[in-house]
Amino acid sequence: KAGVTQTPRYLIKTRGQQVTLSCSPISGHRSVSWYQQTPGQGLQFLFEYFSETQRNKGNFPGRFSGRQFSNSRSEMNVSTLELGDSALYLCASSLAGGLDTQYFGPGTRLTVL
Amino acid sequence: GQQLNQSPQSMFIQEGEDVSMNCTSSSIFNTWLWYKQDPGEGPVLLIALYKAGELTSNGRLTAQFGITRKDSFLNISASIPSDVGIYFCAGHQNTGNQFYFGTGTSLTVIP
């Protein structure tokens, strides 16, 4: 079974731009969660999508948004990029969220200049 | 959000030595997971624990779900160079219905 895939793997943007990251979950998994990982803050939960609906949200500003498609693929968007948005963005999929074990993708490394 | 404290923050050990790291919280969790992350990659699941007191092994790795449900530990026996990486614990609570991650333990194995 293929694992979680994320595209692109690396991205360089400048302040003020916007970016869209993509995540394809493991086949059959309906829950996709997004995390931001930085050296100082560790893994911070952004949001979780299940059946095309945002089911849970972390403590991030509205510039961070996401969506999920009917095939469970998910996208994350960050608008008006700031230098502090530079991070590894990870998505994790699970069967139905909640207590279900999460499996991570390789991440998208975003650098904001 | 909930804070999971991992210790130690970093470890430098000789190849062949055993390793022990733990994760503690002031809150109760109902699931504990342990992940390993290599540089530039996403975390890979090592062991999942679902029941207080549960002891689970995966090869040279052994993890336990603390009886109080506020802690978990991970042991690695007879370490090898490929054990190098950052180890994260993650706990799940019904409140908030999300996983919270520990701060990570960086492991270096000296051949």
Tab-separated table of C-alpha atoms in Angstrom, chain A residues 13-108:
chain	number	residue	atom	x	y	z
A	13	LYS	CA	8.511	31.864	-1.558
A	14	THR	CA	8.821	35.513	-0.636
A	15	ARG	CA	6.970	37.443	2.006
A	16	GLY	CA	3.442	38.385	1.032
A	17	GLN	CA	2.996	35.555	-1.431
A	18	GLN	CA	0.627	32.667	-0.947
A	19	VAL	CA	1.295	28.954	-1.189
A	20	THR	CA	-0.705	25.765	-1.645
A	21	LEU	CA	0.553	22.405	-0.419
A	22	SER	CA	-0.941	19.067	-1.348
A	23	CYS	CA	-1.341	15.795	0.540
A	24	SER	CA	-2.572	12.430	-0.712
A	25	PRO	CA	-3.484	10.084	2.137
A	26	ILE	CA	-3.058	6.343	2.290
A	27	SER	CA	-5.749	4.634	0.238
A	28	GLY	CA	-8.844	4.121	2.391
A	29	HIS	CA	-7.896	6.764	4.925
A	30	ARG	CA	-10.485	9.487	5.262
A	31	SER	CA	-8.882	11.730	7.852
A	32	VAL	CA	-6.046	14.112	7.017
A	33	SER	CA	-4.326	16.261	9.629
A	34	TRP	CA	-1.785	18.997	8.994
A	35	TYR	CA	1.092	19.985	11.264
A	36	GLN	CA	3.728	22.691	11.248
A	37	GLN	CA	7.147	21.646	12.476
A	38	THR	CA	9.795	24.168	13.463
A	39	PRO	CA	12.973	23.672	15.526
A	40	GLY	CA	11.729	25.896	18.305
A	41	GLN	CA	8.101	24.796	18.533
A	42	GLY	CA	8.145	21.141	17.546
A	43	LEU	CA	5.032	19.733	15.876
A	44	GLN	CA	2.057	22.059	16.093
A	45	PHE	CA	-1.399	20.906	15.006
A	46	LEU	CA	-2.976	23.032	12.277
A	47	PHE	CA	-6.248	21.302	11.400
A	48	GLU	CA	-7.914	18.013	10.588
A	49	TYR	CA	-10.233	17.206	7.705
A	50	PHE	CA	-12.623	14.283	7.501
A	51	SER	CA	-15.115	13.672	4.725
A	52	GLU	CA	-14.395	17.067	3.176
A	53	THR	CA	-15.161	18.897	6.431
A	54	GLN	CA	-12.801	20.591	8.836
A	55	ARG	CA	-13.386	18.710	12.050
A	56	ASN	CA	-10.744	20.190	14.297
A	57	LYS	CA	-8.522	23.245	14.296
A	58	GLY	CA	-5.383	24.269	16.117
A	59	ASN	CA	-4.355	27.710	17.228
A	60	PHE	CA	-3.163	29.278	13.971
A	61	PRO	CA	-4.252	32.523	12.298
A	62	GLY	CA	-6.826	32.593	9.528
A	63	ARG	CA	-4.049	32.904	6.930
A	64	PHE	CA	-3.775	29.133	7.259
A	65	SER	CA	-6.619	27.299	5.615
A	66	GLY	CA	-7.283	23.957	4.057
A	67	ARG	CA	-9.734	21.806	2.250
A	68	GLN	CA	-10.362	18.179	1.459
A	69	PHE	CA	-11.672	16.681	-1.725
A	70	SER	CA	-14.045	13.776	-2.231
A	71	ASN	CA	-11.105	11.411	-2.831
A	72	SER	CA	-9.723	12.443	0.605
A	73	ARG	CA	-6.811	14.355	-0.900
A	74	SER	CA	-6.200	17.544	1.008
A	75	GLU	CA	-4.651	20.898	0.305
A	76	MET	CA	-3.343	23.493	2.697
A	77	ASN	CA	-3.083	27.158	1.812
A	78	VAL	CA	-1.107	29.888	3.503
A	79	SER	CA	-1.786	33.433	2.379
A	80	THR	CA	0.298	36.564	2.921
A	81	LEU	CA	3.381	34.583	3.869
A	82	GLU	CA	5.560	35.765	6.731
A	83	LEU	CA	9.179	34.879	7.490
A	84	GLY	CA	7.995	32.907	10.513
A	85	ASP	CA	5.985	30.586	8.284
A	86	SER	CA	9.217	28.895	7.204
A	87	ALA	CA	8.844	25.340	8.434
A	88	LEU	CA	8.357	21.715	7.518
A	89	TYR	CA	4.659	21.143	6.877
A	90	LEU	CA	3.589	17.588	7.533
A	91	CYS	CA	0.358	15.888	6.785
A	92	ALA	CA	-0.778	12.693	8.435
A	93	SER	CA	-3.583	10.383	7.424
A	94	SER	CA	-5.621	7.927	9.438
A	95	LEU	CA	-8.652	5.767	8.823
A	96	ALA	CA	-11.168	7.975	10.574
A	97	GLY	CA	-9.225	10.345	12.809
A	98	GLY	CA	-9.758	10.424	16.550
A	99	LEU	CA	-7.780	7.643	18.213
A	100	ASP	CA	-6.779	6.076	14.902
A	101	THR	CA	-3.046	5.895	14.353
A	102	GLN	CA	-1.677	8.656	12.157
A	103	TYR	CA	0.817	7.985	9.364
A	104	PHE	CA	2.929	10.883	8.187
A	105	GLY	CA	4.067	11.988	4.776
A	106	PRO	CA	7.624	13.189	4.100
A	107	GLY	CA	6.622	16.829	4.460
A	108	THR	CA	6.963	19.991	2.400
